[in-house]
Amino acid sequence: MKDLNSLMKQAQAMQQRMTDAQEKIAALEVEGTSGGGMVKLTLRGTGELARVELDESLMAPGEGEVVADLMVAAHADAKRKLDAAQAELMRDAAGPLAGLNIPGMPKF
């Protein structure tokens, strides 16, 4: 019976860590860049695009295709960073259970 109580306490603690990690993810913001910093964009933890900054030199006529390519590259950079930060937070929250294939649990 002691083992069951201990297991239940561990499960409750892990559930709280997962909730805390989800709150941190929601508050997270990452910046992606491209073109040597000429394009910067910020993604929130939810994946929402929060901000876009363009270097003034990109505002010249005929630069539309370049700007579009740089924005896609900056978004890809930010998305990679966001995915890595989210995975790290969830791995930390899962503790010793990270990497185990438990039904109903996200994979880390």
PDB file of N, CA and C in Angstrom:
ATOM      1  N   MET A   1       0.828  -1.196   0.000  1.00  0.00           N
ATOM      2  CA  MET A   1       0.000   0.000   0.000  1.00  0.00           C
ATOM      3  C   MET A   1       0.871   1.259   0.000  1.00  0.00           C
ATOM      4  N   LYS A   2       2.018   1.186   0.700  1.00  0.00           N
ATOM      5  CA  LYS A   2       2.925   2.328   0.726  1.00  0.00           C
ATOM      6  C   LYS A   2       3.400   2.685  -0.671  1.00  0.00           C
ATOM      7  N   ASP A   3       3.708   1.645  -1.460  1.00  0.00           N
ATOM      8  CA  ASP A   3       4.186   1.881  -2.812  1.00  0.00           C
ATOM      9  C   ASP A   3       3.132   2.576  -3.666  1.00  0.00           C
ATOM     10  N   LEU A   4       1.869   2.193  -3.483  1.00  0.00           N
ATOM     11  CA  LEU A   4       0.790   2.809  -4.250  1.00  0.00           C
ATOM     12  C   LEU A   4       0.641   4.281  -3.879  1.00  0.00           C
ATOM     13  N   ASN A   5       0.716   4.575  -2.578  1.00  0.00           N
ATOM     14  CA  ASN A   5       0.637   5.975  -2.137  1.00  0.00           C
ATOM     15  C   ASN A   5       1.805   6.790  -2.689  1.00  0.00           C
ATOM     16  N   SER A   6       2.974   6.200  -2.664  1.00  0.00           N
ATOM     17  CA  SER A   6       4.160   6.877  -3.183  1.00  0.00           C
ATOM     18  C   SER A   6       4.010   7.123  -4.682  1.00  0.00           C
ATOM     19  N   LEU A   7       3.519   6.130  -5.397  1.00  0.00           N
ATOM     20  CA  LEU A   7       3.308   6.266  -6.830  1.00  0.00           C
ATOM     21  C   LEU A   7       2.287   7.350  -7.138  1.00  0.00           C
ATOM     22  N   MET A   8       1.224   7.412  -6.365  1.00  0.00           N
ATOM     23  CA  MET A   8       0.196   8.438  -6.561  1.00  0.00           C
ATOM     24  C   MET A   8       0.769   9.837  -6.322  1.00  0.00           C
ATOM     25  N   LYS A   9       1.587   9.986  -5.297  1.00  0.00           N
ATOM     26  CA  LYS A   9       2.205  11.278  -5.013  1.00  0.00           C
ATOM     27  C   LYS A   9       3.137  11.694  -6.147  1.00  0.00           C
ATOM     28  N   GLN A  10       3.889  10.724  -6.674  1.00  0.00           N
ATOM     29  CA  GLN A  10       4.790  11.020  -7.780  1.00  0.00           C
ATOM     30  C   GLN A  10       3.998  11.436  -9.017  1.00  0.00           C
ATOM     31  N   ALA A  11       2.881  10.750  -9.266  1.00  0.00           N
ATOM     32  CA  ALA A  11       2.043  11.085 -10.417  1.00  0.00           C
ATOM     33  C   ALA A  11       1.451  12.482 -10.273  1.00  0.00           C
ATOM     34  N   GLN A  12       1.021  12.835  -9.079  1.00  0.00           N
ATOM     35  CA  GLN A  12       0.467  14.170  -8.846  1.00  0.00           C
ATOM     36  C   GLN A  12       1.541  15.241  -9.028  1.00  0.00           C
ATOM     37  N   ALA A  13       2.750  14.956  -8.542  1.00  0.00           N
ATOM     38  CA  ALA A  13       3.851  15.906  -8.686  1.00  0.00           C
ATOM     39  C   ALA A  13       4.197  16.091 -10.165  1.00  0.00           C
ATOM     40  N   MET A  14       4.208  14.992 -10.918  1.00  0.00           N
ATOM     41  CA  MET A  14       4.509  15.089 -12.335  1.00  0.00           C
ATOM     42  C   MET A  14       3.412  15.856 -13.061  1.00  0.00           C
ATOM     43  N   GLN A  15       2.171  15.623 -12.688  1.00  0.00           N
ATOM     44  CA  GLN A  15       1.065  16.343 -13.313  1.00  0.00           C
ATOM     45  C   GLN A  15       1.217  17.847 -13.073  1.00  0.00           C
ATOM     46  N   GLN A  16       1.625  18.233 -11.878  1.00  0.00           N
ATOM     47  CA  GLN A  16       1.834  19.648 -11.573  1.00  0.00           C
ATOM     48  C   GLN A  16       2.991  20.211 -12.395  1.00  0.00           C
ATOM     49  N   ARG A  17       4.075  19.417 -12.525  1.00  0.00           N
ATOM     50  CA  ARG A  17       5.214  19.879 -13.344  1.00  0.00           C
ATOM     51  C   ARG A  17       4.803  20.053 -14.797  1.00  0.00           C
ATOM     52  N   MET A  18       3.950  19.162 -15.297  1.00  0.00           N
ATOM     53  CA  MET A  18       3.477  19.267 -16.679  1.00  0.00           C
ATOM     54  C   MET A  18       2.614  20.521 -16.857  1.00  0.00           C
ATOM     55  N   THR A  19       1.750  20.791 -15.886  1.00  0.00           N
ATOM     56  CA  THR A  19       0.921  21.995 -15.936  1.00  0.00           C
ATOM     57  C   THR A  19       1.798  23.240 -15.919  1.00  0.00           C
ATOM     58  N   ASP A  20       2.802  23.249 -15.047  1.00  0.00           N
ATOM     59  CA  ASP A  20       3.731  24.379 -14.979  1.00  0.00           C
ATOM     60  C   ASP A  20       4.471  24.563 -16.307  1.00  0.00           C
ATOM     61  N   ALA A  21       4.897  23.443 -16.915  1.00  0.00           N
ATOM     62  CA  ALA A  21       5.608  23.512 -18.188  1.00  0.00           C
ATOM     63  C   ALA A  21       4.700  24.072 -19.279  1.00  0.00           C
ATOM     64  N   GLN A  22       3.438  23.678 -19.293  1.00  0.00           N
ATOM     65  CA  GLN A  22       2.504  24.189 -20.295  1.00  0.00           C
ATOM     66  C   GLN A  22       2.297  25.691 -20.125  1.00  0.00           C
ATOM     67  N   GLU A  23       2.258  26.172 -18.893  1.00  0.00           N
ATOM     68  CA  GLU A  23       2.131  27.609 -18.643  1.00  0.00           C
ATOM     69  C   GLU A  23       3.377  28.352 -19.125  1.00  0.00           C
ATOM     70  N   LYS A  24       4.559  27.756 -18.898  1.00  0.00           N
ATOM     71  CA  LYS A  24       5.798  28.381 -19.367  1.00  0.00           C
ATOM     72  C   LYS A  24       5.833  28.423 -20.889  1.00  0.00           C
ATOM     73  N   ILE A  25       5.358  27.350 -21.519  1.00  0.00           N
ATOM     74  CA  ILE A  25       5.326  27.308 -22.985  1.00  0.00           C
ATOM     75  C   ILE A  25       4.416  28.401 -23.513  1.00  0.00           C
ATOM     76  N   ALA A  26       3.259  28.581 -22.902  1.00  0.00           N
ATOM     77  CA  ALA A  26       2.313  29.607 -23.351  1.00  0.00           C
ATOM     78  C   ALA A  26       2.932  31.004 -23.254  1.00  0.00           C
ATOM     79  N   ALA A  27       3.789  31.225 -22.261  1.00  0.00           N
ATOM     80  CA  ALA A  27       4.409  32.534 -22.057  1.00  0.00           C
ATOM     81  C   ALA A  27       5.696  32.712 -22.868  1.00  0.00           C
ATOM     82  N   LEU A  28       6.165  31.653 -23.484  1.00  0.00           N
ATOM     83  CA  LEU A  28       7.423  31.658 -24.210  1.00  0.00           C
ATOM     84  C   LEU A  28       7.340  32.512 -25.473  1.00  0.00           C
ATOM     85  N   GLU A  29       8.430  33.193 -25.793  1.00  0.00           N
ATOM     86  CA  GLU A  29       8.577  33.901 -27.059  1.00  0.00           C
ATOM     87  C   GLU A  29       9.971  33.620 -27.593  1.00  0.00           C
ATOM     88  N   VAL A  30      10.062  33.303 -28.886  1.00  0.00           N
ATOM     89  CA  VAL A  30      11.354  33.075 -29.520  1.00  0.00           C
ATOM     90  C   VAL A  30      11.445  33.953 -30.762  1.00  0.00           C
ATOM     91  N   GLU A  31      12.678  34.326 -31.089  1.00  0.00           N
ATOM     92  CA  GLU A  31      12.904  35.178 -32.248  1.00  0.00           C
ATOM     93  C   GLU A  31      13.647  34.387 -33.319  1.00  0.00           C
ATOM     94  N   GLY A  32      13.162  34.475 -34.527  1.00  0.00           N
ATOM     95  CA  GLY A  32      13.839  33.885 -35.672  1.00  0.00           C
ATOM     96  C   GLY A  32      14.374  35.005 -36.548  1.00  0.00           C
ATOM     97  N   THR A  33      15.518  34.767 -37.168  1.00  0.00           N
ATOM     98  CA  THR A  33      16.124  35.788 -38.019  1.00  0.00           C
ATOM     99  C   THR A  33      16.556  35.175 -39.344  1.00  0.00           C
ATOM    100  N   SER A  34      16.715  36.041 -40.328  1.00  0.00           N
ATOM    101  CA  SER A  34      17.283  35.634 -41.620  1.00  0.00           C
ATOM    102  C   SER A  34      17.906  36.853 -42.273  1.00  0.00           C
ATOM    103  N   GLY A  35      18.665  36.574 -43.314  1.00  0.00           N
ATOM    104  CA  GLY A  35      19.308  37.682 -44.033  1.00  0.00           C
ATOM    105  C   GLY A  35      20.265  38.457 -43.165  1.00  0.00           C
ATOM    106  N   GLY A  36      20.968  37.757 -42.285  1.00  0.00           N
ATOM    107  CA  GLY A  36      21.923  38.449 -41.409  1.00  0.00           C
ATOM    108  C   GLY A  36      21.247  39.416 -40.462  1.00  0.00           C
ATOM    109  N   GLY A  37      20.024  39.117 -40.074  1.00  0.00           N
ATOM    110  CA  GLY A  37      19.290  39.971 -39.150  1.00  0.00           C
ATOM    111  C   GLY A  37      18.428  41.014 -39.835  1.00  0.00           C
ATOM    112  N   MET A  38      18.350  40.956 -41.150  1.00  0.00           N
ATOM    113  CA  MET A  38      17.527  41.931 -41.867  1.00  0.00           C
ATOM    114  C   MET A  38      16.033  41.682 -41.644  1.00  0.00           C
ATOM    115  N   VAL A  39      15.691  40.429 -41.373  1.00  0.00           N
ATOM    116  CA  VAL A  39      14.316  40.077 -41.050  1.00  0.00           C
ATOM    117  C   VAL A  39      14.332  39.371 -39.705  1.00  0.00           C
ATOM    118  N   LYS A  40      13.486  39.853 -38.792  1.00  0.00           N
ATOM    119  CA  LYS A  40      13.332  39.246 -37.472  1.00  0.00           C
ATOM    120  C   LYS A  40      11.846  39.059 -37.226  1.00  0.00           C
ATOM    121  N   LEU A  41      11.499  37.894 -36.708  1.00  0.00           N
ATOM    122  CA  LEU A  41      10.114  37.717 -36.306  1.00  0.00           C
ATOM    123  C   LEU A  41      10.061  36.955 -35.003  1.00  0.00           C
ATOM    124  N   THR A  42       8.997  37.180 -34.272  1.00  0.00           N
ATOM    125  CA  THR A  42       8.825  36.587 -32.954  1.00  0.00           C
ATOM    126  C   THR A  42       7.597  35.697 -32.961  1.00  0.00           C
ATOM    127  N   LEU A  43       7.789  34.461 -32.477  1.00  0.00           N
ATOM    128  CA  LEU A  43       6.688  33.524 -32.302  1.00  0.00           C
ATOM    129  C   LEU A  43       6.430  33.334 -30.815  1.00  0.00           C
ATOM    130  N   ARG A  44       5.155  33.295 -30.462  1.00  0.00           N
ATOM    131  CA  ARG A  44       4.769  32.965 -29.093  1.00  0.00           C
ATOM    132  C   ARG A  44       4.763  31.447 -28.944  1.00  0.00           C
ATOM    133  N   GLY A  45       4.727  30.984 -27.702  1.00  0.00           N
ATOM    134  CA  GLY A  45       4.725  29.548 -27.421  1.00  0.00           C
ATOM    135  C   GLY A  45       3.561  28.814 -28.051  1.00  0.00           C
ATOM    136  N   THR A  46       2.489  29.518 -28.320  1.00  0.00           N
ATOM    137  CA  THR A  46       1.316  28.926 -28.955  1.00  0.00           C
ATOM    138  C   THR A  46       1.502  28.788 -30.461  1.00  0.00           C
ATOM    139  N   GLY A  47       2.596  29.352 -30.994  1.00  0.00           N
ATOM    140  CA  GLY A  47       2.846  29.333 -32.423  1.00  0.00           C
ATOM    141  C   GLY A  47       2.358  30.591 -33.119  1.00  0.00           C
ATOM    142  N   GLU A  48       1.731  31.471 -32.378  1.00  0.00           N
ATOM    143  CA  GLU A  48       1.202  32.717 -32.932  1.00  0.00           C
ATOM    144  C   GLU A  48       2.340  33.671 -33.286  1.00  0.00           C
ATOM    145  N   LEU A  49       2.247  34.277 -34.460  1.00  0.00           N
ATOM    146  CA  LEU A  49       3.224  35.272 -34.884  1.00  0.00           C
ATOM    147  C   LEU A  49       2.947  36.559 -34.124  1.00  0.00           C
ATOM    148  N   ALA A  50       3.918  37.007 -33.341  1.00  0.00           N
ATOM    149  CA  ALA A  50       3.711  38.165 -32.480  1.00  0.00           C
ATOM    150  C   ALA A  50       4.260  39.464 -33.067  1.00  0.00           C
ATOM    151  N   ARG A  51       5.369  39.365 -33.823  1.00  0.00           N
ATOM    152  CA  ARG A  51       6.026  40.599 -34.264  1.00  0.00           C
ATOM    153  C   ARG A  51       6.884  40.304 -35.498  1.00  0.00           C
ATOM    154  N   VAL A  52       6.975  41.272 -36.388  1.00  0.00           N
ATOM    155  CA  VAL A  52       7.840  41.183 -37.568  1.00  0.00           C
ATOM    156  C   VAL A  52       8.613  42.493 -37.663  1.00  0.00           C
ATOM    157  N   GLU A  53       9.929  42.388 -37.858  1.00  0.00           N
ATOM    158  CA  GLU A  53      10.776  43.561 -38.055  1.00  0.00           C
ATOM    159  C   GLU A  53      11.531  43.384 -39.365  1.00  0.00           C
ATOM    160  N   LEU A  54      11.459  44.404 -40.219  1.00  0.00           N
ATOM    161  CA  LEU A  54      12.147  44.373 -41.511  1.00  0.00           C
ATOM    162  C   LEU A  54      13.139  45.519 -41.580  1.00  0.00           C
ATOM    163  N   ASP A  55      14.328  45.227 -42.085  1.00  0.00           N
ATOM    164  CA  ASP A  55      15.323  46.261 -42.306  1.00  0.00           C
ATOM    165  C   ASP A  55      14.810  47.205 -43.391  1.00  0.00           C
ATOM    166  N   GLU A  56      15.020  48.480 -43.207  1.00  0.00           N
ATOM    167  CA  GLU A  56      14.534  49.503 -44.150  1.00  0.00           C
ATOM    168  C   GLU A  56      15.032  49.268 -45.571  1.00  0.00           C
ATOM    169  N   SER A  57      16.215  48.700 -45.728  1.00  0.00           N
ATOM    170  CA  SER A  57      16.765  48.502 -47.074  1.00  0.00           C
ATOM    171  C   SER A  57      15.932  47.511 -47.885  1.00  0.00           C
ATOM    172  N   LEU A  58      15.112  46.710 -47.230  1.00  0.00           N
ATOM    173  CA  LEU A  58      14.265  45.739 -47.929  1.00  0.00           C
ATOM    174  C   LEU A  58      12.994  46.374 -48.493  1.00  0.00           C
ATOM    175  N   MET A  59      12.774  47.643 -48.214  1.00  0.00           N
ATOM    176  CA  MET A  59      11.560  48.315 -48.650  1.00  0.00           C
ATOM    177  C   MET A  59      11.670  48.890 -50.061  1.00  0.00           C
ATOM    178  N   ALA A  60      12.781  48.645 -50.726  1.00  0.00           N
ATOM    179  CA  ALA A  60      12.988  49.169 -52.081  1.00  0.00           C
ATOM    180  C   ALA A  60      12.096  48.425 -53.073  1.00  0.00           C
ATOM    181  N   PRO A  61      11.650  49.108 -54.104  1.00  0.00           N
ATOM    182  CA  PRO A  61      10.839  48.445 -55.139  1.00  0.00           C
ATOM    183  C   PRO A  61      11.585  47.250 -55.733  1.00  0.00           C
ATOM    184  N   GLY A  62      10.853  46.200 -56.000  1.00  0.00           N
ATOM    185  CA  GLY A  62      11.446  45.007 -56.585  1.00  0.00           C
ATOM    186  C   GLY A  62      12.021  44.025 -55.579  1.00  0.00           C
ATOM    187  N   GLU A  63      11.942  44.337 -54.308  1.00  0.00           N
ATOM    188  CA  GLU A  63      12.496  43.464 -53.267  1.00  0.00           C
ATOM    189  C   GLU A  63      11.450  42.530 -52.661  1.00  0.00           C
ATOM    190  N   GLY A  64      10.234  42.549 -53.187  1.00  0.00           N
ATOM    191  CA  GLY A  64       9.143  41.754 -52.616  1.00  0.00           C
ATOM    192  C   GLY A  64       9.448  40.276 -52.508  1.00  0.00           C
ATOM    193  N   GLU A  65      10.013  39.683 -53.546  1.00  0.00           N
ATOM    194  CA  GLU A  65      10.316  38.246 -53.533  1.00  0.00           C
ATOM    195  C   GLU A  65      11.404  37.928 -52.504  1.00  0.00           C
ATOM    196  N   VAL A  66      12.392  38.800 -52.419  1.00  0.00           N
ATOM    197  CA  VAL A  66      13.463  38.620 -51.438  1.00  0.00           C
ATOM    198  C   VAL A  66      12.889  38.687 -50.023  1.00  0.00           C
ATOM    199  N   VAL A  67      12.037  39.673 -49.779  1.00  0.00           N
ATOM    200  CA  VAL A  67      11.418  39.829 -48.458  1.00  0.00           C
ATOM    201  C   VAL A  67      10.609  38.586 -48.113  1.00  0.00           C
ATOM    202  N   ALA A  68       9.835  38.088 -49.054  1.00  0.00           N
ATOM    203  CA  ALA A  68       9.020  36.899 -48.804  1.00  0.00           C
ATOM    204  C   ALA A  68       9.898  35.708 -48.457  1.00  0.00           C
ATOM    205  N   ASP A  69      10.972  35.498 -49.190  1.00  0.00           N
ATOM    206  CA  ASP A  69      11.888  34.390 -48.912  1.00  0.00           C
ATOM    207  C   ASP A  69      12.532  34.533 -47.535  1.00  0.00           C
ATOM    208  N   LEU A  70      12.939  35.756 -47.200  1.00  0.00           N
ATOM    209  CA  LEU A  70      13.565  35.990 -45.902  1.00  0.00           C
ATOM    210  C   LEU A  70      12.573  35.778 -44.755  1.00  0.00           C
ATOM    211  N   MET A  71      11.322  36.134 -44.971  1.00  0.00           N
ATOM    212  CA  MET A  71      10.308  35.929 -43.924  1.00  0.00           C
ATOM    213  C   MET A  71      10.059  34.444 -43.701  1.00  0.00           C
ATOM    214  N   VAL A  72      10.007  33.676 -44.766  1.00  0.00           N
ATOM    215  CA  VAL A  72       9.824  32.226 -44.630  1.00  0.00           C
ATOM    216  C   VAL A  72      11.014  31.623 -43.876  1.00  0.00           C
ATOM    217  N   ALA A  73      12.221  32.049 -44.216  1.00  0.00           N
ATOM    218  CA  ALA A  73      13.416  31.540 -43.546  1.00  0.00           C
ATOM    219  C   ALA A  73      13.436  31.941 -42.069  1.00  0.00           C
ATOM    220  N   ALA A  74      13.047  33.166 -41.765  1.00  0.00           N
ATOM    221  CA  ALA A  74      13.010  33.619 -40.370  1.00  0.00           C
ATOM    222  C   ALA A  74      11.965  32.832 -39.583  1.00  0.00           C
ATOM    223  N   HIS A  75      10.829  32.554 -40.208  1.00  0.00           N
ATOM    224  CA  HIS A  75       9.790  31.760 -39.534  1.00  0.00           C
ATOM    225  C   HIS A  75      10.300  30.351 -39.255  1.00  0.00           C
ATOM    226  N   ALA A  76      10.970  29.742 -40.211  1.00  0.00           N
ATOM    227  CA  ALA A  76      11.521  28.402 -40.013  1.00  0.00           C
ATOM    228  C   ALA A  76      12.525  28.399 -38.863  1.00  0.00           C
ATOM    229  N   ASP A  77      13.359  29.432 -38.783  1.00  0.00           N
ATOM    230  CA  ASP A  77      14.333  29.558 -37.702  1.00  0.00           C
ATOM    231  C   ASP A  77      13.624  29.666 -36.357  1.00  0.00           C
ATOM    232  N   ALA A  78      12.613  30.517 -36.286  1.00  0.00           N
ATOM    233  CA  ALA A  78      11.865  30.686 -35.030  1.00  0.00           C
ATOM    234  C   ALA A  78      11.143  29.400 -34.654  1.00  0.00           C
ATOM    235  N   LYS A  79      10.574  28.707 -35.624  1.00  0.00           N
ATOM    236  CA  LYS A  79       9.837  27.466 -35.345  1.00  0.00           C
ATOM    237  C   LYS A  79      10.762  26.398 -34.792  1.00  0.00           C
ATOM    238  N   ARG A  80      11.960  26.273 -35.340  1.00  0.00           N
ATOM    239  CA  ARG A  80      12.942  25.309 -34.808  1.00  0.00           C
ATOM    240  C   ARG A  80      13.274  25.637 -33.359  1.00  0.00           C
ATOM    241  N   LYS A  81      13.486  26.913 -33.082  1.00  0.00           N
ATOM    242  CA  LYS A  81      13.813  27.329 -31.714  1.00  0.00           C
ATOM    243  C   LYS A  81      12.644  27.077 -30.765  1.00  0.00           C
ATOM    244  N   LEU A  82      11.434  27.360 -31.231  1.00  0.00           N
ATOM    245  CA  LEU A  82      10.242  27.141 -30.411  1.00  0.00           C
ATOM    246  C   LEU A  82      10.063  25.663 -30.112  1.00  0.00           C
ATOM    247  N   ASP A  83      10.194  24.820 -31.121  1.00  0.00           N
ATOM    248  CA  ASP A  83      10.055  23.378 -30.919  1.00  0.00           C
ATOM    249  C   ASP A  83      11.081  22.860 -29.917  1.00  0.00           C
ATOM    250  N   ALA A  84      12.318  23.331 -30.027  1.00  0.00           N
ATOM    251  CA  ALA A  84      13.374  22.894 -29.109  1.00  0.00           C
ATOM    252  C   ALA A  84      13.089  23.352 -27.680  1.00  0.00           C
ATOM    253  N   ALA A  85      12.649  24.584 -27.521  1.00  0.00           N
ATOM    254  CA  ALA A  85      12.351  25.104 -26.179  1.00  0.00           C
ATOM    255  C   ALA A  85      11.169  24.372 -25.562  1.00  0.00           C
ATOM    256  N   GLN A  86      10.141  24.092 -26.356  1.00  0.00           N
ATOM    257  CA  GLN A  86       8.985  23.358 -25.846  1.00  0.00           C
ATOM    258  C   GLN A  86       9.380  21.943 -25.430  1.00  0.00           C
ATOM    259  N   ALA A  87      10.160  21.271 -26.259  1.00  0.00           N
ATOM    260  CA  ALA A  87      10.595  19.907 -25.947  1.00  0.00           C
ATOM    261  C   ALA A  87      11.425  19.880 -24.665  1.00  0.00           C
ATOM    262  N   GLU A  88      12.301  20.858 -24.506  1.00  0.00           N
ATOM    263  CA  GLU A  88      13.137  20.930 -23.300  1.00  0.00           C
ATOM    264  C   GLU A  88      12.282  21.116 -22.049  1.00  0.00           C
ATOM    265  N   LEU A  89      11.312  22.026 -22.110  1.00  0.00           N
ATOM    266  CA  LEU A  89      10.437  22.250 -20.959  1.00  0.00           C
ATOM    267  C   LEU A  89       9.638  20.995 -20.614  1.00  0.00           C
ATOM    268  N   MET A  90       9.153  20.299 -21.619  1.00  0.00           N
ATOM    269  CA  MET A  90       8.363  19.091 -21.365  1.00  0.00           C
ATOM    270  C   MET A  90       9.243  17.946 -20.858  1.00  0.00           C
ATOM    271  N   ARG A  91      10.480  17.835 -21.378  1.00  0.00           N
ATOM    272  CA  ARG A  91      11.409  16.812 -20.867  1.00  0.00           C
ATOM    273  C   ARG A  91      11.709  17.058 -19.399  1.00  0.00           C
ATOM    274  N   ASP A  92      11.942  18.325 -19.060  1.00  0.00           N
ATOM    275  CA  ASP A  92      12.210  18.667 -17.660  1.00  0.00           C
ATOM    276  C   ASP A  92      11.020  18.324 -16.780  1.00  0.00           C
ATOM    277  N   ALA A  93       9.826  18.585 -17.273  1.00  0.00           N
ATOM    278  CA  ALA A  93       8.619  18.312 -16.492  1.00  0.00           C
ATOM    279  C   ALA A  93       8.398  16.819 -16.313  1.00  0.00           C
ATOM    280  N   ALA A  94       8.720  16.022 -17.329  1.00  0.00           N
ATOM    281  CA  ALA A  94       8.491  14.576 -17.251  1.00  0.00           C
ATOM    282  C   ALA A  94       9.505  13.895 -16.344  1.00  0.00           C
ATOM    283  N   GLY A  95      10.639  14.535 -16.132  1.00  0.00           N
ATOM    284  CA  GLY A  95      11.648  13.974 -15.238  1.00  0.00           C
ATOM    285  C   GLY A  95      12.105  12.601 -15.695  1.00  0.00           C
ATOM    286  N   PRO A  96      12.118  11.637 -14.767  1.00  0.00           N
ATOM    287  CA  PRO A  96      12.632  10.304 -15.092  1.00  0.00           C
ATOM    288  C   PRO A  96      11.749   9.541 -16.083  1.00  0.00           C
ATOM    289  N   LEU A  97      10.537  10.010 -16.321  1.00  0.00           N
ATOM    290  CA  LEU A  97       9.652   9.320 -17.258  1.00  0.00           C
ATOM    291  C   LEU A  97       9.871   9.767 -18.698  1.00  0.00           C
ATOM    292  N   ALA A  98      10.695  10.791 -18.900  1.00  0.00           N
ATOM    293  CA  ALA A  98      10.969  11.273 -20.255  1.00  0.00           C
ATOM    294  C   ALA A  98      11.602  10.155 -21.066  1.00  0.00           C
ATOM    295  N   GLY A  99      11.115   9.949 -22.254  1.00  0.00           N
ATOM    296  CA  GLY A  99      11.668   8.919 -23.124  1.00  0.00           C
ATOM    297  C   GLY A  99      10.960   7.586 -23.029  1.00  0.00           C
ATOM    298  N   LEU A 100      10.149   7.399 -21.999  1.00  0.00           N
ATOM    299  CA  LEU A 100       9.391   6.158 -21.882  1.00  0.00           C
ATOM    300  C   LEU A 100       8.159   6.247 -22.762  1.00  0.00           C
ATOM    301  N   ASN A 101       7.760   5.152 -23.313  1.00  0.00           N
ATOM    302  CA  ASN A 101       6.586   5.120 -24.178  1.00  0.00           C
ATOM    303  C   ASN A 101       5.369   4.733 -23.339  1.00  0.00           C
ATOM    304  N   ILE A 102       4.801   5.709 -22.640  1.00  0.00           N
ATOM    305  CA  ILE A 102       3.649   5.470 -21.776  1.00  0.00           C
ATOM    306  C   ILE A 102       2.401   5.932 -22.513  1.00  0.00           C
ATOM    307  N   PRO A 103       1.411   5.054 -22.675  1.00  0.00           N
ATOM    308  CA  PRO A 103       0.179   5.463 -23.375  1.00  0.00           C
ATOM    309  C   PRO A 103      -0.431   6.704 -22.737  1.00  0.00           C
ATOM    310  N   GLY A 104      -0.823   7.639 -23.592  1.00  0.00           N
ATOM    311  CA  GLY A 104      -1.455   8.862 -23.118  1.00  0.00           C
ATOM    312  C   GLY A 104      -0.490   9.973 -22.766  1.00  0.00           C
ATOM    313  N   MET A 105       0.803   9.659 -22.732  1.00  0.00           N
ATOM    314  CA  MET A 105       1.805  10.671 -22.405  1.00  0.00           C
ATOM    315  C   MET A 105       2.443  11.179 -23.697  1.00  0.00           C
ATOM    316  N   PRO A 106       2.714  12.487 -23.784  1.00  0.00           N
ATOM    317  CA  PRO A 106       3.407  12.992 -24.974  1.00  0.00           C
ATOM    318  C   PRO A 106       4.816  12.424 -25.049  1.00  0.00           C
ATOM    319  N   LYS A 107       5.346  12.280 -26.256  1.00  0.00           N
ATOM    320  CA  LYS A 107       6.718  11.793 -26.440  1.00  0.00           C
ATOM    321  C   LYS A 107       7.679  12.974 -26.359  1.00  0.00           C
ATOM    322  N   PHE A 108       8.811  12.769 -25.690  1.00  0.00           N
ATOM    323  CA  PHE A 108       9.804  13.835 -25.512  1.00  0.00           C
ATOM    324  C   PHE A 108      11.116  13.405 -26.121  1.00  0.00           C
TER     325      PHE A 108
END
